[in-house]
Short mmCIF file of C-alpha atoms and ligand atoms in Angstrom, two decimals:
data_model
loop_
_atom_site.label_atom_id
_atom_site.label_comp_id
_atom_site.label_asym_id
_atom_site.label_seq_id
_atom_site.Cartn_x
_atom_site.Cartn_y
_atom_site.Cartn_z
CA MET A 1 142.60 104.45 106.39
CA GLU A 2 145.16 102.38 104.32
CA GLU A 3 143.25 99.20 105.94
CA GLU A 4 139.98 100.70 104.47
CA LYS A 5 141.37 101.43 100.67
CA LYS A 6 142.50 97.85 100.72
CA ILE A 7 138.85 96.50 101.68
CA CYS A 8 137.74 98.12 98.95
CA ASP A 9 140.54 97.16 96.45
CA LYS A 10 139.60 93.45 97.60
CA ILE A 11 136.39 93.14 98.30
CA LYS A 12 134.06 96.25 97.58
CA PRO A 13 131.85 95.83 100.46
CA ILE A 14 128.34 96.50 100.54
CA ILE A 15 126.83 97.09 104.09
CA ILE A 16 123.24 98.09 104.47
CA VAL A 17 121.91 99.30 108.02
CA SER A 18 118.05 99.07 108.30
CA GLY A 19 115.71 99.79 110.91
CA PRO A 20 112.29 101.29 111.38
CA PRO A 21 111.82 104.95 111.57
CA GLY A 22 113.84 106.52 114.61
CA SER A 23 115.68 103.66 115.29
CA GLY A 24 119.05 104.89 114.68
CA LYS A 25 120.36 103.47 111.21
CA SER A 26 121.60 106.80 109.70
CA THR A 27 123.51 107.32 113.08
CA TYR A 28 125.08 103.98 113.06
CA ALA A 29 125.14 104.12 109.20
CA LYS A 30 127.27 107.38 109.07
CA ARG A 31 129.82 106.29 111.38
CA LEU A 32 130.25 102.83 109.49
CA SER A 33 131.15 104.67 106.27
CA GLN A 34 133.46 107.19 108.04
CA ASP A 35 135.24 104.54 110.00
CA LEU A 36 135.68 102.19 107.20
CA GLY A 37 135.92 104.95 104.59
CA LEU A 38 133.06 103.72 102.37
CA ARG A 39 130.50 105.57 100.59
CA TYR A 40 127.68 106.67 102.07
CA TYR A 41 124.10 106.23 100.65
CA THR A 42 120.93 107.03 101.86
CA SER A 43 117.62 105.85 100.11
CA GLY A 44 115.73 108.31 102.71
CA GLN A 45 117.48 111.19 101.13
CA ALA A 46 116.86 109.95 97.11
CA PHE A 47 113.03 109.73 98.93
CA ARG A 48 113.24 113.29 100.15
CA GLU A 49 114.79 114.74 97.30
CA LEU A 50 111.97 113.43 95.16
CA ALA A 51 109.55 114.66 97.71
CA LYS A 52 111.00 117.98 97.09
CA GLU A 53 110.86 117.67 93.33
CA LEU A 54 107.21 117.00 93.37
CA ASN A 55 106.81 119.81 95.81
CA LYS A 56 105.20 117.57 98.74
CA ASP A 57 106.17 116.73 102.24
CA LEU A 58 107.49 112.96 102.97
CA ILE A 59 103.95 111.78 104.37
CA GLU A 60 102.43 113.16 101.08
CA LEU A 61 104.89 111.25 99.02
CA ASN A 62 104.36 108.10 100.94
CA LYS A 63 100.65 108.59 100.06
CA ILE A 64 101.10 109.13 96.61
CA ALA A 65 103.46 105.98 96.56
CA GLN A 66 100.58 104.00 98.33
CA LYS A 67 98.85 104.33 94.99
CA ASP A 68 101.58 104.70 92.38
CA PRO A 69 104.24 101.77 92.40
CA GLU A 70 106.40 104.01 89.92
CA ILE A 71 108.05 106.08 93.09
CA ASP A 72 108.90 102.93 95.07
CA LEU A 73 110.28 101.08 91.76
CA LYS A 74 112.32 104.31 90.71
CA ILE A 75 113.72 104.59 94.41
CA ASP A 76 114.97 101.26 94.60
CA LYS A 77 116.24 100.68 91.26
CA LYS A 78 118.52 103.76 92.23
CA THR A 79 119.82 102.16 95.27
CA LEU A 80 120.27 98.75 93.10
CA GLU A 81 122.39 101.08 90.66
CA GLU A 82 124.42 102.42 93.91
CA ALA A 83 124.81 98.97 95.67
CA LYS A 84 126.28 97.32 92.52
CA LYS A 85 129.14 99.96 92.87
CA GLY A 86 130.10 98.41 96.05
CA CYS A 87 132.23 100.29 98.53
CA ILE A 88 129.31 101.39 100.12
CA VAL A 89 127.14 101.68 103.57
CA ILE A 90 123.44 102.11 102.73
CA ASP A 91 121.23 103.64 104.66
CA SER A 92 117.83 102.50 104.02
CA HIS A 93 115.06 100.67 106.04
CA LEU A 94 113.96 98.80 103.07
CA ALA A 95 116.85 98.32 100.95
CA ALA A 96 118.01 94.81 102.56
CA TRP A 97 115.17 92.95 101.28
CA ILE A 98 115.44 94.70 97.64
CA LEU A 99 119.33 93.54 97.73
CA LYS A 100 118.97 90.10 99.28
CA ASP A 101 120.50 88.29 96.25
CA LEU A 102 123.81 90.55 96.49
CA PRO A 103 126.79 89.69 98.77
CA THR A 104 125.75 92.18 101.61
CA ILE A 105 126.53 92.45 105.25
CA SER A 106 122.94 93.40 106.59
CA ILE A 107 122.23 95.15 109.71
CA TYR A 108 118.57 95.58 111.21
CA VAL A 109 118.80 98.10 114.27
CA LYS A 110 115.44 97.75 116.44
CA ALA A 111 114.36 99.96 119.25
CA ASP A 112 110.83 99.93 120.99
CA LEU A 113 108.25 102.16 119.86
CA ASN A 114 108.04 104.69 123.00
CA SER A 115 111.79 104.94 122.32
CA ARG A 116 111.54 105.83 118.84
CA VAL A 117 109.09 108.21 119.18
CA ASN A 118 111.07 109.75 121.98
CA ARG A 119 114.57 109.69 119.85
CA ILE A 120 112.36 111.56 116.31
CA LEU A 121 110.76 113.90 119.49
CA SER A 122 114.11 115.18 119.93
CA ARG A 123 115.77 115.13 116.52
CA ASP A 124 113.31 116.58 114.76
CA LYS A 125 111.82 119.25 117.58
CA VAL A 126 108.36 118.25 116.29
CA SER A 127 105.10 117.40 118.54
CA LEU A 128 104.70 114.23 120.56
CA GLU A 129 101.68 113.93 117.84
CA ASN A 130 104.02 114.21 114.90
CA SER A 131 106.73 112.26 116.15
CA ILE A 132 104.28 109.35 116.87
CA GLU A 133 102.61 109.55 113.36
CA GLU A 134 105.72 109.55 111.62
CA ALA A 135 106.85 106.56 113.52
CA THR A 136 104.01 104.59 112.88
CA TYR A 137 102.76 105.79 109.42
CA ARG A 138 106.15 105.35 107.57
CA GLU A 139 106.59 101.90 109.36
CA TYR A 140 102.85 101.17 108.02
CA THR A 141 103.17 102.46 104.51
CA HIS A 142 106.28 100.34 104.06
CA TRP A 143 105.13 97.45 105.20
CA ALA A 144 102.01 97.58 102.94
CA ARG A 145 103.51 98.80 100.09
CA PHE A 146 106.43 96.07 99.94
CA LYS A 147 103.88 93.54 100.59
CA GLU A 148 101.51 94.91 97.47
CA TYR A 149 104.54 95.68 95.32
CA TYR A 150 107.17 93.19 95.85
CA GLY A 151 105.34 90.12 97.76
CA ILE A 152 107.89 91.13 100.57
CA ASP A 153 106.94 90.67 104.09
CA ILE A 154 109.15 93.55 105.98
CA ARG A 155 108.61 91.99 109.25
CA ASP A 156 110.67 88.94 108.38
CA LEU A 157 114.11 89.88 109.68
CA SER A 158 115.61 86.58 108.69
CA ILE A 159 117.51 87.91 105.74
CA PHE A 160 119.71 89.79 108.32
CA ASP A 161 123.26 89.14 109.52
CA LEU A 162 122.64 90.88 112.55
CA VAL A 163 119.54 92.48 114.56
CA ILE A 164 120.43 94.28 117.00
CA ASP A 165 117.73 95.89 119.88
CA THR A 166 119.20 99.38 120.93
CA THR A 167 116.30 100.27 123.41
CA LYS A 168 118.77 100.35 126.08
CA LEU A 169 121.83 100.47 124.69
CA SER A 170 123.66 104.07 124.48
CA ILE A 171 124.99 105.33 120.74
CA SER A 172 128.24 104.21 121.71
CA ASP A 173 127.48 100.54 123.17
CA ALA A 174 125.23 99.66 120.10
CA TYR A 175 127.74 101.35 117.74
CA ASP A 176 130.63 99.23 119.05
CA ILE A 177 128.49 95.76 118.70
CA ILE A 178 127.93 97.01 115.10
CA LEU A 179 131.42 97.90 114.13
CA ASN A 180 132.73 94.85 115.77
CA PHE A 181 130.47 92.49 113.90
CA VAL A 182 131.19 94.29 110.42
CA LYS A 183 134.81 94.11 111.38
CA LYS A 184 134.87 90.19 111.88
CA MET A 185 132.46 89.52 108.62
CA LEU A 186 135.27 91.62 106.64
CA LYS A 187 137.90 89.61 108.41
CA LEU A 188 139.56 92.62 109.32
N1 ATP B 1 120.92 104.08 121.22
C1 ATP B 1 120.20 105.01 121.07
N2 ATP B 1 119.99 105.68 121.97
C2 ATP B 1 119.86 107.00 122.00
N3 ATP B 1 119.50 107.75 121.12
C3 ATP B 1 119.80 107.15 119.97
C4 ATP B 1 120.55 105.85 119.88
N4 ATP B 1 120.62 105.70 118.58
C5 ATP B 1 120.24 107.02 117.76
N5 ATP B 1 119.98 107.77 119.01
C6 ATP B 1 119.30 109.13 118.41
O1 ATP B 1 118.02 108.79 117.80
C7 ATP B 1 117.65 109.62 116.89
C8 ATP B 1 117.40 108.99 115.53
O2 ATP B 1 118.32 108.38 114.93
P1 ATP B 1 118.45 108.36 113.64
O3 ATP B 1 118.09 109.55 112.67
O4 ATP B 1 119.93 107.61 113.34
O5 ATP B 1 117.23 107.07 113.25
P2 ATP B 1 116.76 106.88 111.97
O6 ATP B 1 116.66 105.22 111.79
O7 ATP B 1 117.90 106.82 110.86
O8 ATP B 1 115.17 107.44 111.56
P3 ATP B 1 114.61 107.71 110.28
O9 ATP B 1 113.91 106.72 109.81
O10 ATP B 1 113.64 108.62 110.63
O11 ATP B 1 115.29 108.79 108.89
C9 ATP B 1 118.88 110.71 116.45
O12 ATP B 1 118.81 111.73 117.32
C10 ATP B 1 120.26 109.77 117.31
O13 ATP B 1 121.12 110.69 118.08
N1 LIG B 2 111.08 102.18 97.61
C1 LIG B 2 111.39 102.77 98.76
C2 LIG B 2 110.72 103.63 99.67
C3 LIG B 2 111.73 104.04 100.51
N2 LIG B 2 112.69 103.56 101.05
C4 LIG B 2 113.51 103.78 102.26
C5 LIG B 2 114.56 104.82 102.39
C6 LIG B 2 114.12 105.26 103.86
O1 LIG B 2 114.81 104.40 105.02
C7 LIG B 2 113.16 105.14 104.00
C8 LIG B 2 112.40 106.68 103.38
O2 LIG B 2 111.42 106.80 103.06
P1 LIG B 2 110.51 107.38 104.48
O3 LIG B 2 110.61 106.36 105.80
O4 LIG B 2 110.51 108.77 104.46
O5 LIG B 2 108.95 107.00 103.92
O6 LIG B 2 112.40 104.35 103.30
C9 LIG B 2 113.26 102.57 100.34
O7 LIG B 2 114.48 102.13 100.75
N3 LIG B 2 112.82 102.21 99.12
#
């Protein structure tokens, strides 16, 4: 942990783990934060808290956000504030585009739709129909809102430092690649 403490003393890293629904971003972001001794922040949690406050489920809040840009502006402002404090791993599909002018290490985790649907299915114990809806609808609404509100195309992955397809990789094999990459970037 001494080595990690030194990382924060010197460079206060901002690491972003992005990816579409069910790709595995939370899994890898949490492990990175533990292994590197950095704070963990998820804008998905902020989104879920807002949904709870408004007594809506996630799909309903996404539908409201499609009409009301204030929801996204509020979530993204909070992510930016957290990121600026540094020493953080941010788990968020969308944050990398919002934070693209900060000195971040950004990783995009991919997996094909079939794998993501199956991962959501076994994680959330939902029906196949719900799992497909969650994976496809959330991906679509993120794309449409970011295009409309910010003029950003989230299919453009050129902003990322590492794009990794985990479709055929186990969690530990994918994580080893991600951790080694981050350590190289941090010169550890
Ligand atoms: N390489 C992998 N192989 C198989 N399963 C994986 C892999 N990576 C992650 N998973 C599993 O897939 C499920 C979804 O992962 P996770 O919750 O991290 O995804 P996410 O991208 O954060 O999803 P969401 O956007 O819905 O929050 C979890 O149960 C996780 O254990
Ligand atoms: N303005 C927004 C809206 C959402 N996010 C991120 C955070 C999570 O990755 C995900 C949560 O939304 P959901 O998939 O549940 O619709 O999207 C964000 O960063 N900024």
